[in-house]
Coordinates of C-alpha atoms and ligand atoms in Angstrom, one line a residue:
X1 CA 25.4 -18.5 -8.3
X2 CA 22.1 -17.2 -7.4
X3 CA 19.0 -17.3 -9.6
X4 CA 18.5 -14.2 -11.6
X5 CA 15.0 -13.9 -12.8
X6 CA 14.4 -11.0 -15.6
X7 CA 11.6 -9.1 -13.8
X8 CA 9.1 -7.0 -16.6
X9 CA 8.3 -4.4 -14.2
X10 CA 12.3 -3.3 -13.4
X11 CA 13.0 -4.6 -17.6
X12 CA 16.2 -6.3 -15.6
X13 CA 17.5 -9.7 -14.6
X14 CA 16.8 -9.6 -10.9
X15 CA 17.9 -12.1 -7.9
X16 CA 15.3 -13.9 -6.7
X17 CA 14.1 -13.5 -3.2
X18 CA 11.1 -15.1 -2.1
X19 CA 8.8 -13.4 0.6
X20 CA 9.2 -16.6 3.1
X21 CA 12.7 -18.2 2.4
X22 CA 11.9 -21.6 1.1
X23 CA 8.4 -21.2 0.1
X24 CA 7.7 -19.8 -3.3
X25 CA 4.2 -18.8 -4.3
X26 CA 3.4 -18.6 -7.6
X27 CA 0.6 -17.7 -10.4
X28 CA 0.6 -18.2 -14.1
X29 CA -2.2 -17.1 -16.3
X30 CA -3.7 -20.8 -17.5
X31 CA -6.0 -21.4 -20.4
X32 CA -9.0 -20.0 -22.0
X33 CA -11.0 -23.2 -22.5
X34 CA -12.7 -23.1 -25.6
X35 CA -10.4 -24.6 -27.9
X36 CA -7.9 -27.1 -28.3
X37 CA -4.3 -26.7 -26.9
X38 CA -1.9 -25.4 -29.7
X39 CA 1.5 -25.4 -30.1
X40 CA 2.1 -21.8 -28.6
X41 CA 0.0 -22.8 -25.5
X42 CA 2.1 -25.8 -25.1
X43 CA 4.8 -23.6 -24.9
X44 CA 3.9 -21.2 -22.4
X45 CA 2.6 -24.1 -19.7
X46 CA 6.3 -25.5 -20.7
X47 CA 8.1 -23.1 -19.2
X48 CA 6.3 -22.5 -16.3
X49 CA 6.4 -26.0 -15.7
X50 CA 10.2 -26.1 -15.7
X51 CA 10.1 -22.6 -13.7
X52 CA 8.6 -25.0 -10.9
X53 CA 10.2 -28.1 -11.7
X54 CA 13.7 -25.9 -11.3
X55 CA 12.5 -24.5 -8.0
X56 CA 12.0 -27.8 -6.3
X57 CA 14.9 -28.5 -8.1
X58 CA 16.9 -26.2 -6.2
X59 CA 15.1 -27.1 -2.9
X60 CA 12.3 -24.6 -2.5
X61 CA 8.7 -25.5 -2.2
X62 CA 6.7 -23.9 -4.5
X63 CA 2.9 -23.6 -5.0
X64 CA 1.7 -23.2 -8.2
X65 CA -1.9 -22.0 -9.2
X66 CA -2.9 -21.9 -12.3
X67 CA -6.1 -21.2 -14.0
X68 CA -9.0 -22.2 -15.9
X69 CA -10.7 -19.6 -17.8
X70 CA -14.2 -20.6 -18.5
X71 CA -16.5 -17.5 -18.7
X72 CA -15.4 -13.5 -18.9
X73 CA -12.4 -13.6 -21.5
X74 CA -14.4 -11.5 -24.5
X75 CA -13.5 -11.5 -28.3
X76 CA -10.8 -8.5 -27.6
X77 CA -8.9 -7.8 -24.4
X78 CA -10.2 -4.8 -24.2
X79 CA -13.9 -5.8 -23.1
X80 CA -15.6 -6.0 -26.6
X81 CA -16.9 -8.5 -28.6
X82 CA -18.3 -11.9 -27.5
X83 CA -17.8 -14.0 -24.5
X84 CA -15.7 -16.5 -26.2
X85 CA -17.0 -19.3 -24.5
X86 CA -20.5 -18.7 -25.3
X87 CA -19.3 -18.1 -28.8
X88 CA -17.9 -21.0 -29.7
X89 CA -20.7 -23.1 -27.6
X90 CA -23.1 -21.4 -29.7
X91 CA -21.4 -22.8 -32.8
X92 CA -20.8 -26.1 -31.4
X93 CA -24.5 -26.4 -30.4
X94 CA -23.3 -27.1 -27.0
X95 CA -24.2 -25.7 -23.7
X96 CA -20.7 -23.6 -22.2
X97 CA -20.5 -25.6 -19.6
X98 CA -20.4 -28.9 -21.5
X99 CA -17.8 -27.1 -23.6
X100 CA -15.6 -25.8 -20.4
X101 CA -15.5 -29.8 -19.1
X102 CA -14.9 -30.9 -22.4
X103 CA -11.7 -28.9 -23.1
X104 CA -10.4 -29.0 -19.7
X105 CA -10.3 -32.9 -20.5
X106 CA -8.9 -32.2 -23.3
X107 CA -6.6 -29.9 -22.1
X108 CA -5.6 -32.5 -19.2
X109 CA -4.5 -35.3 -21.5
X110 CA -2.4 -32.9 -24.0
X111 CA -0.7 -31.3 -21.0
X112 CA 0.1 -34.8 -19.0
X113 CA 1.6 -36.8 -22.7
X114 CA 3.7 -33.3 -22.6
X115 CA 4.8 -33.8 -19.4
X116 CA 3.4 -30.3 -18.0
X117 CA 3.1 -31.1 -14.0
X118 CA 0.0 -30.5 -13.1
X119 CA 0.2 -27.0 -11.0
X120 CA -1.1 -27.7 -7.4
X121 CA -4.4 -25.7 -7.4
X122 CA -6.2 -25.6 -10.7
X123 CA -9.0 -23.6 -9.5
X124 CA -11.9 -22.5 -12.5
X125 CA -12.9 -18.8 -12.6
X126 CA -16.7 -19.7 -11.8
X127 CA -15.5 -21.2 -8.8
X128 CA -14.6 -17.6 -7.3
X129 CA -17.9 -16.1 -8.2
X130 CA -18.4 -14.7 -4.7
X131 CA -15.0 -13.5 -4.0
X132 CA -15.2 -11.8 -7.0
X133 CA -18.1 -9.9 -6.4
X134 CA -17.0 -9.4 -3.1
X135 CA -13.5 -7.6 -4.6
X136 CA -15.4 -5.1 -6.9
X137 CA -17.8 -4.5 -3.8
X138 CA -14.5 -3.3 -1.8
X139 CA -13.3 -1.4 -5.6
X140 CA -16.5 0.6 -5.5
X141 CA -16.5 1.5 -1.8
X142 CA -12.6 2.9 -2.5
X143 CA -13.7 4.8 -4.7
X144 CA -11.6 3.3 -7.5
X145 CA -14.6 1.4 -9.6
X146 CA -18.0 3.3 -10.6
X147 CA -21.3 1.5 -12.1
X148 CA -22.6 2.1 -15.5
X149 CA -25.9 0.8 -16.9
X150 CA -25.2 -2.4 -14.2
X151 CA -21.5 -2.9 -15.4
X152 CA -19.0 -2.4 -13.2
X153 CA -15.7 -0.6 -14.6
X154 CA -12.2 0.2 -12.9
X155 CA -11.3 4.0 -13.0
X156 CA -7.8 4.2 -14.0
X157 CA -7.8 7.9 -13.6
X158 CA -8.0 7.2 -9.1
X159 CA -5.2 4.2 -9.5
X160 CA -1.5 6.4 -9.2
X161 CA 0.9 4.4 -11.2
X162 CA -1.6 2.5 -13.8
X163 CA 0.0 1.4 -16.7
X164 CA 3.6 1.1 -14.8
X165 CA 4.7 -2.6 -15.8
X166 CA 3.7 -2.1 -19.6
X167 CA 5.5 1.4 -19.5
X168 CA 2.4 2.9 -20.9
X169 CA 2.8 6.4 -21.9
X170 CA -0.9 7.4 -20.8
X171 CA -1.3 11.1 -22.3
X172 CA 0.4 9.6 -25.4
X173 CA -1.9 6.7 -26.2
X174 CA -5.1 8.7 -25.3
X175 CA -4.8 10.0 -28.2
X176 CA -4.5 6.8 -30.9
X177 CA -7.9 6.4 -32.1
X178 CA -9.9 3.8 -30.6
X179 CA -11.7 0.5 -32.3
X180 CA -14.8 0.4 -30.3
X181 CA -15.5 3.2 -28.1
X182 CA -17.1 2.2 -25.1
X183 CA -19.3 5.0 -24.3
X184 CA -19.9 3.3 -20.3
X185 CA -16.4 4.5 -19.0
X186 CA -15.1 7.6 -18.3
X187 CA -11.6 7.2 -19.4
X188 CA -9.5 5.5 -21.8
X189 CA -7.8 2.7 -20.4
X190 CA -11.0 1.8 -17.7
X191 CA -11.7 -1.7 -18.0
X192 CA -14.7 -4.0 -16.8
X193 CA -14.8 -5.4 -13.4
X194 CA -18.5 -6.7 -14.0
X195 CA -20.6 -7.0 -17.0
X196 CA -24.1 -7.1 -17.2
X197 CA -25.6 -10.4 -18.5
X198 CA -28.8 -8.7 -20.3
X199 CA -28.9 -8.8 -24.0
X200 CA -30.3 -7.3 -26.8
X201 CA -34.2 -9.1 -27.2
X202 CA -35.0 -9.8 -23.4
X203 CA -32.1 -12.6 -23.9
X204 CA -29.0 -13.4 -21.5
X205 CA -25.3 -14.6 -21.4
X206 CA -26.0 -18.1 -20.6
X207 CA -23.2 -18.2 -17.7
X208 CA -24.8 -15.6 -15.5
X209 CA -24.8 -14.7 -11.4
X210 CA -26.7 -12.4 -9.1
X211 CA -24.8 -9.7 -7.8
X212 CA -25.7 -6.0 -6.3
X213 CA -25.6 -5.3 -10.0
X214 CA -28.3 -7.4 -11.2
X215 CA -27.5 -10.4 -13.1
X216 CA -23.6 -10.7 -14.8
X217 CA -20.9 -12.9 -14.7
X218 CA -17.2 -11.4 -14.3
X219 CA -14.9 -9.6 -16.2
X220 CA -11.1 -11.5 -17.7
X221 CA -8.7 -9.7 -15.6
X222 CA -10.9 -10.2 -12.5
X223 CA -10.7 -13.9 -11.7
X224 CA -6.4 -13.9 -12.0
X225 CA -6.3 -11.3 -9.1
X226 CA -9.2 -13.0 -6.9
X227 CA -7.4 -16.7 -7.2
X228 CA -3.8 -15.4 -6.5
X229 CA -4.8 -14.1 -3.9
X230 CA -7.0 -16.2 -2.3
X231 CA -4.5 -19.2 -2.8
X232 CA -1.5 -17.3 -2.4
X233 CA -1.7 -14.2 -0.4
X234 CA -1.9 -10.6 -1.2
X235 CA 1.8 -10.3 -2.1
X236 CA 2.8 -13.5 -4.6
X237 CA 6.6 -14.0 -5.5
X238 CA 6.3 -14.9 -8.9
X239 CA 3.3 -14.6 -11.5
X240 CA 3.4 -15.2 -15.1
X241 CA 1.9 -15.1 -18.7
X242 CA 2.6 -14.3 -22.0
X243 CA 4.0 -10.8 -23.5
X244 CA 0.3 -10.2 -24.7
X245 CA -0.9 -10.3 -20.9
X246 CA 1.2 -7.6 -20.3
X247 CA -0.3 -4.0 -21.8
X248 CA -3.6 -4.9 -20.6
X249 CA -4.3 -8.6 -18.4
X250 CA -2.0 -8.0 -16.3
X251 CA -1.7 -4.1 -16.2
X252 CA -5.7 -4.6 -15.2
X253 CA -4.4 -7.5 -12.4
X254 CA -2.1 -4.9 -11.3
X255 CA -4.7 -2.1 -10.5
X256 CA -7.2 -3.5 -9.3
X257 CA -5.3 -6.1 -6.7
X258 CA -3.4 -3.1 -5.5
X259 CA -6.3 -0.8 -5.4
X260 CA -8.2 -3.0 -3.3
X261 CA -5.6 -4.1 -1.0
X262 CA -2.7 -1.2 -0.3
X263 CA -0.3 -3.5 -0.9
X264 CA 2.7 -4.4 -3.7
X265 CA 0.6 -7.7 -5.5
X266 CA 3.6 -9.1 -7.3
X267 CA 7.5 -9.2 -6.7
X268 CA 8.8 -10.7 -10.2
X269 CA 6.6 -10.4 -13.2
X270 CA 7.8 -13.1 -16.1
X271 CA 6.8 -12.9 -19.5
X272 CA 7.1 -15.4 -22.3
X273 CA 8.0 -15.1 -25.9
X274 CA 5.5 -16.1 -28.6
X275 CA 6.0 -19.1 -31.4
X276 CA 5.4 -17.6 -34.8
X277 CA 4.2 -18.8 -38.2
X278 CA 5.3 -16.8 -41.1
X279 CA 6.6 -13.9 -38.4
X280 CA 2.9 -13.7 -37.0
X281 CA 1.9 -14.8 -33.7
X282 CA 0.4 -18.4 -33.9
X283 CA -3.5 -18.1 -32.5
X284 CA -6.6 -19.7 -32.7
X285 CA -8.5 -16.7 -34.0
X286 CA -6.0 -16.2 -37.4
X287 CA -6.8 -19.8 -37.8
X288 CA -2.6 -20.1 -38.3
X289 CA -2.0 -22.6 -35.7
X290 CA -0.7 -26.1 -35.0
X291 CA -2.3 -28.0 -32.3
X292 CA -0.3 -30.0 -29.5
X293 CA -1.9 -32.9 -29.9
X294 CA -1.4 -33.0 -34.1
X295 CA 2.1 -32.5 -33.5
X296 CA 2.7 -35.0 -30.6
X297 CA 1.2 -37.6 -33.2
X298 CA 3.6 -37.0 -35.7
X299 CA 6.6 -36.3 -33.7
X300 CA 5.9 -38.4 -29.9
X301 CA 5.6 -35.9 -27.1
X302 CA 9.0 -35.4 -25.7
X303 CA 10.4 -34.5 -28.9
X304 CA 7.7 -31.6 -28.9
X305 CA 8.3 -31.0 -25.6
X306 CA 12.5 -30.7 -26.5
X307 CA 11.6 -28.4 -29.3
X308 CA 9.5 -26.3 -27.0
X309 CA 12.3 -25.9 -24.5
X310 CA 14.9 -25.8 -26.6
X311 CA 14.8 -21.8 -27.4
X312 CA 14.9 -19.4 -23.9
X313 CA 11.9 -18.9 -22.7
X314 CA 11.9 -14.8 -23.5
X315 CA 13.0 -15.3 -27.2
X316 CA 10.4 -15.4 -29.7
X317 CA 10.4 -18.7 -32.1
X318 CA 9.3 -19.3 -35.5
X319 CA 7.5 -22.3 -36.4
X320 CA 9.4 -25.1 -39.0
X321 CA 9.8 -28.4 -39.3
X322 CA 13.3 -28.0 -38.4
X323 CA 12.5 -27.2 -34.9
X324 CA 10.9 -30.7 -33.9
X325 CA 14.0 -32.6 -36.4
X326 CA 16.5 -31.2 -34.4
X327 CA 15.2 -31.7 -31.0
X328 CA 14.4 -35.5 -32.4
X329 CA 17.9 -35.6 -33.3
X330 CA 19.1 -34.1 -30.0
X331 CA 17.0 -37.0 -28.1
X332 CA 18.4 -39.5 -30.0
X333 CA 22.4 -38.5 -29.2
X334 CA 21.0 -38.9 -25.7
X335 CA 19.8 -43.0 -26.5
X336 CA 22.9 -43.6 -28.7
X337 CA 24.6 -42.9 -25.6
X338 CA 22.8 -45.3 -23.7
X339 CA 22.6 -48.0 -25.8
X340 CA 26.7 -47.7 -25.7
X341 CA 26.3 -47.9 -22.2
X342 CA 24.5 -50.8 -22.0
X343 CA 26.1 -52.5 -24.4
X344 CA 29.7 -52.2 -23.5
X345 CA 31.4 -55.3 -21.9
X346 CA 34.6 -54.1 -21.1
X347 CA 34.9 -52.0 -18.7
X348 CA 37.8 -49.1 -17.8
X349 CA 38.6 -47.5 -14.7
X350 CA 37.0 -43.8 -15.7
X351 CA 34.7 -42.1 -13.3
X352 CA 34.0 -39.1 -15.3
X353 CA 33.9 -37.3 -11.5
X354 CA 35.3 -34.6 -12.8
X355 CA 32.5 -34.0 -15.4
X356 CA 29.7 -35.0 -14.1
X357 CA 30.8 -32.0 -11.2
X358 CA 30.9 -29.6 -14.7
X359 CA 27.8 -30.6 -15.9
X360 CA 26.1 -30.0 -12.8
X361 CA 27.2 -26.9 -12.2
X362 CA 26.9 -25.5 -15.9
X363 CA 23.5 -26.8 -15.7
X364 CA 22.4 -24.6 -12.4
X365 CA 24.6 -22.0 -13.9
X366 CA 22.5 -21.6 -17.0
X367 CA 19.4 -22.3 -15.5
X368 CA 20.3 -19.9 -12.7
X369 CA 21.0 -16.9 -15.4
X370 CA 16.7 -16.5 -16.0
X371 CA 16.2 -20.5 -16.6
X372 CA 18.4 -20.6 -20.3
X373 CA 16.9 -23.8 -21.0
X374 CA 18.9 -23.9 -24.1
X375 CA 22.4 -23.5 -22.3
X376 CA 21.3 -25.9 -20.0
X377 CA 20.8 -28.8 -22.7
X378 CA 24.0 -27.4 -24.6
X379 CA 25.9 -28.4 -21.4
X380 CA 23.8 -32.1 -21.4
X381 CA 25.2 -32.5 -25.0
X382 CA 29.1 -31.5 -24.2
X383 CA 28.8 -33.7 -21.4
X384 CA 27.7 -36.5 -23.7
X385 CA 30.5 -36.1 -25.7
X386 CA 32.9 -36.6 -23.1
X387 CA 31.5 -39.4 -22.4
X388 CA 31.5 -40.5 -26.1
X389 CA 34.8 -39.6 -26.5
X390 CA 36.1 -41.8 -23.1
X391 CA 33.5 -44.8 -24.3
X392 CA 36.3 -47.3 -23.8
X393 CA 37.9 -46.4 -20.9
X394 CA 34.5 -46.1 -18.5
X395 CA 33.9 -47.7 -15.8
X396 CA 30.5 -49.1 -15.1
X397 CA 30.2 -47.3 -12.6
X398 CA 30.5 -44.0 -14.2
X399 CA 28.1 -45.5 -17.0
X400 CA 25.3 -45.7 -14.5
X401 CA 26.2 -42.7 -13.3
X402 CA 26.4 -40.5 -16.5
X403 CA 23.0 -42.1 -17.3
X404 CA 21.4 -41.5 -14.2
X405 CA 22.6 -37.7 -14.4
X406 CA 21.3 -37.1 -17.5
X407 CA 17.9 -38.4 -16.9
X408 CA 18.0 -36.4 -13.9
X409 CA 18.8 -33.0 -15.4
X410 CA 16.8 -33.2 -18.0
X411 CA 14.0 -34.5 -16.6
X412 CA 14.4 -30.7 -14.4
X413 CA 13.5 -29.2 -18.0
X414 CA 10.1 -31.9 -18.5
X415 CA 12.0 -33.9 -21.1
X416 CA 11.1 -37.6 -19.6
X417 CA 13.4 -40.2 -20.7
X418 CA 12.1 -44.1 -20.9
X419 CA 14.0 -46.6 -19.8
X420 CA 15.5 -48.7 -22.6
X421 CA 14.1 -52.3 -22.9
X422 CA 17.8 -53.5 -23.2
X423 CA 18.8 -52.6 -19.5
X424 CA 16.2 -54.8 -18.2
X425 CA 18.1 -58.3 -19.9
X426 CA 20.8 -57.6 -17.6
X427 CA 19.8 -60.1 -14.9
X428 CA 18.7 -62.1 -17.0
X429 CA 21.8 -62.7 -19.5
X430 CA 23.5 -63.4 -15.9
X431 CA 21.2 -66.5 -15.1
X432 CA 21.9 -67.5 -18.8
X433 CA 25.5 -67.3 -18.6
X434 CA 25.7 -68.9 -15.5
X435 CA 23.6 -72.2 -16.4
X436 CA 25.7 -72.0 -19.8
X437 CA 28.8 -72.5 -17.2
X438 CA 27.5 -74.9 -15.4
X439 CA 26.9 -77.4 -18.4
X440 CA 30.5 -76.8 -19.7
X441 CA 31.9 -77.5 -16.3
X442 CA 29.5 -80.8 -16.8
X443 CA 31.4 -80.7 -20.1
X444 CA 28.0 -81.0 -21.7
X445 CA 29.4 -79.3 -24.3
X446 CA 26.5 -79.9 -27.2
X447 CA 23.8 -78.1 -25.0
X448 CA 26.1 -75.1 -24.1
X449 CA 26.7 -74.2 -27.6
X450 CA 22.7 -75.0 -28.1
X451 CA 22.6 -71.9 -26.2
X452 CA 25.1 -70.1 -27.4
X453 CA 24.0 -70.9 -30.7
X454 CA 20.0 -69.9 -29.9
X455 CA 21.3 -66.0 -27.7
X456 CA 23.1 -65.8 -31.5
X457 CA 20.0 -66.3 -33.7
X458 CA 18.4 -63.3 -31.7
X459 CA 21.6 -60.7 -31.9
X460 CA 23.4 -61.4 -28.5
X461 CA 26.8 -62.6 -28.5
X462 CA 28.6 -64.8 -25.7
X463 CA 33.1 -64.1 -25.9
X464 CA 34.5 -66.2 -23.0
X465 CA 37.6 -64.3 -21.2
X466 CA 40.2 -65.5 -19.1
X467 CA 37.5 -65.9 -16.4
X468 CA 34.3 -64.6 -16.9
X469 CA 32.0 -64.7 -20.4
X470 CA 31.3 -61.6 -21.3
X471 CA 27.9 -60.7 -23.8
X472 CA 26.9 -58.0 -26.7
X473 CA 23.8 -57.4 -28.1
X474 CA 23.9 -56.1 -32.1
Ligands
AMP1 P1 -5.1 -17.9 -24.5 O1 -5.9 -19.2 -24.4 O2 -5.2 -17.3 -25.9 O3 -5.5 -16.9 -23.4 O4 -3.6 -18.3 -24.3 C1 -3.2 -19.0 -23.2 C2 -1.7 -18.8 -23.0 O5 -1.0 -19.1 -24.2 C3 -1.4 -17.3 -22.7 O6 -0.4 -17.3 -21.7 C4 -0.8 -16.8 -24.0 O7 0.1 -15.8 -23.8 C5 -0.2 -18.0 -24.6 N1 -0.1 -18.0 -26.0 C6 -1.1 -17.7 -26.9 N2 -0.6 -17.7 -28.2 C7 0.7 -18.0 -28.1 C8 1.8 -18.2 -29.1 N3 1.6 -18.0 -30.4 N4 3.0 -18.4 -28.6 C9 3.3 -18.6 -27.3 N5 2.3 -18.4 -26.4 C10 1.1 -18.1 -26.8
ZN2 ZN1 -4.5 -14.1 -15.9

């Protein structure tokens, strides 16, 4: 089966055809960094995580930039309110800078106990300053940006099919009332390109950078189309975000990268679903949210990160205890298994060929159909019990197998599994045995059962067979 990814811009599951064969580029819309990671955040780097991690997966090479928003990214999308940077600095009594290292940091730790690969280029949007400037320059010279009191805003009036991937109805929405009117642009949906850093009382944003304009630092939607491009190329296969980045981020992205360039900026738009408290989105400013690192200290970070992959990626999820005791109980199906495994002593002459083959392909299959991450971890837990069910008539082959498979698989979706202490006595228990033989072949009788008497006291149990002694640990 080929990989159908659900494309925002056609509203259908499309297949996926990279612009060079094996060689995926792709962008997803990283972190504002003046707060902590929440739970919602979590989710969203999740799944474009395992986006990646299924694409290598499969045997493409992908390269993944992702961003750090640290100046530009105002109060409301729609280019009011205050720098939220310098706003929380200011409350902090910090410098922004201090506060844009410190959450990154912060931001780097949560994201690495979760699993989250790091995406290859994690590039900071005042690191593009000048390519910035240098893409409203080319804006203004089209014809498609105009200056206003030294702010620079996109006209959406001169770009043709503004609007298209959030199906705006334009005439339609003109006519909603407004909540701050912007007097600077000329038409509804124009958005700012570059803002001026004077303030009221001779003072300035603290993050601030000449430019033609006089002194300003960028606007949000700016930096995403300046880094995908200059890392990727004009044309990107893949970029992605939440649902909220779609009416205006990435509508914005949209514009002004094709504006300035002539040429289609993104092939598959994805969007992912929010995680709700009470039915309302879960954010920092309703002060209704859950952070990833409170939650990875009550529940250890791979059952988080099960519960955030557990629901498909595009379906919206409501926040419960329930969600992190069922992906806890999930995880621990998956060790019960093992510890059977590694504690059987018998062996059988099952492969479990046949459904390890299943498993794999109802895996890709799922994972195939717009990454079902859910699917995919049903098919983990049908093939464990199979296995359960055939416990006594494995062979040992097909134990090491069936645990290497599911390590494998899910380790596709982030969910890291430790190796279980217990594995690890194997060579051991064999050097035991074996000087335990020799002293009965000695017919030193009173030291073997010493032995056997001291591998008791700490749970592990010696059975002699015809020919070989075989050991179980309680
Ligand atoms: P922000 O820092 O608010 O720009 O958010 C960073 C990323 O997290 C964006 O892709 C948002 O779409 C996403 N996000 C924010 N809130 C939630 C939520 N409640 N559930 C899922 N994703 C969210
Ligand atoms: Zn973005």
């Amino acid at each position: 089966m080929a990989l159908m990814i659900y494309n925002t811009l056609s509203r259908k599951k499309e297949i996926f055809k990279p612009v060079k064969k094996d060689n995926v580029t792709f962008y997803s819309c990283g972190q504002t960094v003046y707060d902590d990671l929440h739970i919602g955040n979590a989710r969203m780097y999740s799944n474009w995580d395992i986006v990646t991690r299924y694409l290598e997966w499969k045997g493409y090479h992908v390269l993944h930039v992702q961003n750090f928003t640290d100046v530009g990214h105002l109060t409301s999308d729609a280019d009011s309110g205050e720098d939220k940077i310098e706003k929380r600095a200011a409350e902090k009594k910090l410098n922004p800078w201090e506060l844009v290292d410190r959450q990154i940091q912060k931001y780097y730790k949560d994201t690495d106990e979760l699993n989250i690969k790091r995406p290859n280029i994690m590039p900071r949007a005042t690191s593009v300053i000048p390519e910035m400037i240098e893409l409203v320059q080319k804006l203004i010279d089209k014809k498609f940006a105009y200056v206003v009191k030294k702010n620079v805003y996109f006209d959406t009036s001169k770009f043709k099919n503004y609007g298209e991937l959030a199906q705006l109805k334009l005439e339609e929405d003109k006519t909603k009332p407004r909540v701050i009117e912007d007097a600077n642009k000329k038409n509804y949906f124009d958005f700012a390109l570059w803002l001026s850093a004077e303030k009221e009382g001779g003072k300035f944003h603290v993050m601030n950078w000449n430019s033609p304009w006089g002194k300003g630092y960028p606007g949000w939607h700016l930096e995403c189309s300046v880094m995908a491009m200059k890392f990727l190329g004009e044309t990107i296969d893949l970029h992605a975000g939440g649902i909220d980045h779609i009416p205006v981020h990435h509508t914005n992205e949209i514009a002004q990268s094709e504006a300035a360039t002539g040429k289609k900026f993104v092939n598959y738009w994805m969007h992912g679903e929010f995680i709700t408290v009470n039915g309302e989105k879960m954010s920092k400013s309703k002060g209704n949210f859950y952070t990833s690192r409170e939650l990875m200290d009550k529940w250890g970070s791979m059952v988080v990160r099960y519960a955030l992959v557990n629901t498909h990626y595009r379906k919206r999820v409501d926040f419960t205890d329930e969600l992190f005791l069922n992906a806890k109980n999930n995880i621990e199906k998956i060790y019960d298994l093992f510890d059977k495994l590694d504690n059987k002593s018998v062996f059988g002459k099952l492969e479990l060929d046949k459904e390890t083959e299943e498993l794999k392909k109802n895996f890709s299959d799922s994972m195939d159909d717009d990454f079902n991450t859910s699917q995919a971890l049903a098919s983990i837990h049908e093939f464990i019990k199979k296995a359960n069910i055939n416990m006594a008539a494995l062979s040992k082959n097909a134990g090491i197998n069936a645990r290497e498979k599911i390590t494998e698989l899910i380790g596709v979706l982030g969910i890291r599994l430790e190796k279980k202490k217990e594995t690890d006595i194997e060579p051991l228990m064999n050097l035991i045995i074996s000087i335990r033989n020799k002293l009965r072949d000695k017919k030193d009788y009173e030291t073997s059962d010493y032995l056997r008497g001291l591998l008791k006291n700490i749970g592990i149990e010696l059975k002699d067979d015809k020919d070989k002694t075989i050991w179980t640990k309680k």
